[in-house]
PDB file of C-alpha atoms in Angstrom:
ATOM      1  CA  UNK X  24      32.821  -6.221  -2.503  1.00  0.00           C
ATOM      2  CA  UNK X  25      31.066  -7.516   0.895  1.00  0.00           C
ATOM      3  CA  UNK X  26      29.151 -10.387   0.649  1.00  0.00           C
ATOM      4  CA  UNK X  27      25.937  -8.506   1.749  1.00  0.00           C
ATOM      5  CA  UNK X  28      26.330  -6.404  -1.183  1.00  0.00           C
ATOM      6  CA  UNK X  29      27.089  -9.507  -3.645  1.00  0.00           C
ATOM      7  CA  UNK X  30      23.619 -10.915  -2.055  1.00  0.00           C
ATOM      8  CA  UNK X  31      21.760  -8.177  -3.110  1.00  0.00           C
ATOM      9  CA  UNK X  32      22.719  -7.719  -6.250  1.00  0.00           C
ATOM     10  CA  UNK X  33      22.547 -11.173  -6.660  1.00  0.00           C
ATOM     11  CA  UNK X  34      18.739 -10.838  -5.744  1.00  0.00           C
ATOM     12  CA  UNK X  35      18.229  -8.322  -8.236  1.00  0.00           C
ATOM     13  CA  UNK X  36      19.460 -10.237 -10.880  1.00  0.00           C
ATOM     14  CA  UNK X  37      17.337 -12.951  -9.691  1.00  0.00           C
ATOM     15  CA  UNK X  38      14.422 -11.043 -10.036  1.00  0.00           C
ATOM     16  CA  UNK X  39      14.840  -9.472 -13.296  1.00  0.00           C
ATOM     17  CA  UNK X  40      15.815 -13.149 -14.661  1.00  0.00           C
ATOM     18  CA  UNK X  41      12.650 -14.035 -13.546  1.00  0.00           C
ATOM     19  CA  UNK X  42      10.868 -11.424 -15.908  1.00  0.00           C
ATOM     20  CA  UNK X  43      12.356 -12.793 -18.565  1.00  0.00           C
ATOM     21  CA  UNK X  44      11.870 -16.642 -18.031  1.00  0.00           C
ATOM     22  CA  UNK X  45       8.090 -16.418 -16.974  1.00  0.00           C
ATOM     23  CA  UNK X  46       7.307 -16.379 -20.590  1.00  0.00           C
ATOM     24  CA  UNK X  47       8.910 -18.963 -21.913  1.00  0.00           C
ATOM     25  CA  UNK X  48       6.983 -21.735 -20.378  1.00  0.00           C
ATOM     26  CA  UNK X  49       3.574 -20.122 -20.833  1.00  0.00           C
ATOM     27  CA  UNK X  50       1.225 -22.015 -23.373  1.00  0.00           C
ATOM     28  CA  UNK X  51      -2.086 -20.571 -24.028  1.00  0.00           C
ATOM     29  CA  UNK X  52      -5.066 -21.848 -22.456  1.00  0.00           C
ATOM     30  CA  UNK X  53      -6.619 -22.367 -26.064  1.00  0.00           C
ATOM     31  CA  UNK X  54      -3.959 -24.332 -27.333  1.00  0.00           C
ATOM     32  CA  UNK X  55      -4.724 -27.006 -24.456  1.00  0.00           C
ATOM     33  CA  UNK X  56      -8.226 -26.775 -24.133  1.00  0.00           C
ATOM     34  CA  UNK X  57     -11.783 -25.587 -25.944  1.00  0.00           C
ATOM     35  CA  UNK X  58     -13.079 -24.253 -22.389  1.00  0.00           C
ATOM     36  CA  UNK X  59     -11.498 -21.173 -20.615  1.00  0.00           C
ATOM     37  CA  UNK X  60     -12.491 -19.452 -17.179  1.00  0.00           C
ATOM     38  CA  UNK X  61     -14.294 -16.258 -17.302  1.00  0.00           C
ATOM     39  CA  UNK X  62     -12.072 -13.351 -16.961  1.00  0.00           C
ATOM     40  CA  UNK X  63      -9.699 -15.508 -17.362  1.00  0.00           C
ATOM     41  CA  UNK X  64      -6.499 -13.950 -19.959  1.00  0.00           C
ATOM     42  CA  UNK X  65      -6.226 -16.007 -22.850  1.00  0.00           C
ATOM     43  CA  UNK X  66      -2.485 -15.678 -22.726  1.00  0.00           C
ATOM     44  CA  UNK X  67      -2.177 -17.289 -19.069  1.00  0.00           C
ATOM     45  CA  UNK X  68      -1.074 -20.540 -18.833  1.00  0.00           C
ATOM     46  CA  UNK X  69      -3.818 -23.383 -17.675  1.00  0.00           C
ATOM     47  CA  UNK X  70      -1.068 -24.482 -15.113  1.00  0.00           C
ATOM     48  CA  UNK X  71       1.723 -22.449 -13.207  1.00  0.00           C
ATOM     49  CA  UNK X  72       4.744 -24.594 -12.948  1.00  0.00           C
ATOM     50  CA  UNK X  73       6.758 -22.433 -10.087  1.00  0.00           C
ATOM     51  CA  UNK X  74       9.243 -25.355  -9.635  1.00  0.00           C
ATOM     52  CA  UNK X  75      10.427 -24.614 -13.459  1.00  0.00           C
ATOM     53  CA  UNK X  76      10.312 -20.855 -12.971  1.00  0.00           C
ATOM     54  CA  UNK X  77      12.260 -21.052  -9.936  1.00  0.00           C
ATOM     55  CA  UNK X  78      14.888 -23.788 -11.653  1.00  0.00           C
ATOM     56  CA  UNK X  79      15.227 -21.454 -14.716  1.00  0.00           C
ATOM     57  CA  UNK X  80      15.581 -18.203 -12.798  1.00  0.00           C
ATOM     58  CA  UNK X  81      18.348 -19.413 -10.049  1.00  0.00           C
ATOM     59  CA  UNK X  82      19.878 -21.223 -13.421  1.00  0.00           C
ATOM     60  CA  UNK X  83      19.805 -18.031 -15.505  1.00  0.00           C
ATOM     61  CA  UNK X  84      20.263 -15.434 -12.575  1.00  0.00           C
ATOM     62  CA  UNK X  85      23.632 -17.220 -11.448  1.00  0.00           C
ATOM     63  CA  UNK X  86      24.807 -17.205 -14.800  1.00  0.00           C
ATOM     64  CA  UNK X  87      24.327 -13.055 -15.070  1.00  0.00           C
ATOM     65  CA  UNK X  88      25.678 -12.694 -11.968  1.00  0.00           C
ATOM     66  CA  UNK X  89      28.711 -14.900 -12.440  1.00  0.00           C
ATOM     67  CA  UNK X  90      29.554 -12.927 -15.590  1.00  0.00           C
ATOM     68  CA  UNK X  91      29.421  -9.408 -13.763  1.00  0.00           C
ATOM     69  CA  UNK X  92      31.442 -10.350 -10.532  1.00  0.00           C
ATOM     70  CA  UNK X  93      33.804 -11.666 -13.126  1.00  0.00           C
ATOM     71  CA  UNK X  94      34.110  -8.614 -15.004  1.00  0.00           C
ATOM     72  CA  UNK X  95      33.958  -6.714 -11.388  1.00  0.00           C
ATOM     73  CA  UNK X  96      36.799  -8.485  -9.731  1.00  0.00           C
ATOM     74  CA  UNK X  97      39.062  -8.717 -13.082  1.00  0.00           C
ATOM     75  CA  UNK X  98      38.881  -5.043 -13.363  1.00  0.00           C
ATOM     76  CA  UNK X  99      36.908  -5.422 -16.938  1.00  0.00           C
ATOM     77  CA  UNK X 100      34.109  -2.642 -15.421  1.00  0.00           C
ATOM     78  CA  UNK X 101      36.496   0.081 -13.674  1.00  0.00           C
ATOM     79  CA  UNK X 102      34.191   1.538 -10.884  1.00  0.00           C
ATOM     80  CA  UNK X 103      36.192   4.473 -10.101  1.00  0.00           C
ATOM     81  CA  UNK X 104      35.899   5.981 -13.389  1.00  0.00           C
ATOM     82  CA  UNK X 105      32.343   5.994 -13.230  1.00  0.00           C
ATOM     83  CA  UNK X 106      32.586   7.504  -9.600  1.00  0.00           C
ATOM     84  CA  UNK X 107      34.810  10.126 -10.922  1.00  0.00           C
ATOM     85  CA  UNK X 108      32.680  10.981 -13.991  1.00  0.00           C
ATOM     86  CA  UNK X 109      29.126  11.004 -12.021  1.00  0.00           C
ATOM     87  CA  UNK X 110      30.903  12.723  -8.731  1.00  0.00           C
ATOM     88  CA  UNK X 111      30.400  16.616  -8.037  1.00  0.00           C
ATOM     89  CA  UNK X 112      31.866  18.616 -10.638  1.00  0.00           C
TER      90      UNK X 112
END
């Protein structure tokens, strides 16, 4: 695999990790405080900590993507299988 292509799936993975971790530091502005913004959702949280997000994501992300260049380079996922099976028939 060339490092260009590692990158970008590395990105991707970084991006859907971040889907998934925005959530979990979210607390309602209700919970915090009697007064909310109009228009404001009541689910968003009163303060966006994008340090966290970031820490979590890169933490997470690396993780995912350590697993499946594991399983790529080990031979666990065989490519060429998948080539043959979705190639012209």
């Amino acid at each position: 695999m060339r490092w260009t292509a590692a990158l970008a799936i590395y990105a991707l993975f970084w991006v859907m990790t971040a889907f998934f971790v925005l959530p979990f530091h979210a607390r309602k502005v209700r919970a915090t405080t009697s007064e909310s913004v109009h228009g404001e959702d009541a689910g968003a949280p009163p303060v966006f900590m994008a340090g966290w997000v970031a820490k979590w994501t890169t933490g997470a992300a690396t993780t995912a993507f350590a697993l499946y260049y594991a399983a790529y380079t080990q031979g666990w996922i065989d490519v060429s299988a998948w080539v043959d099976r979705l190639g012209p028939q």
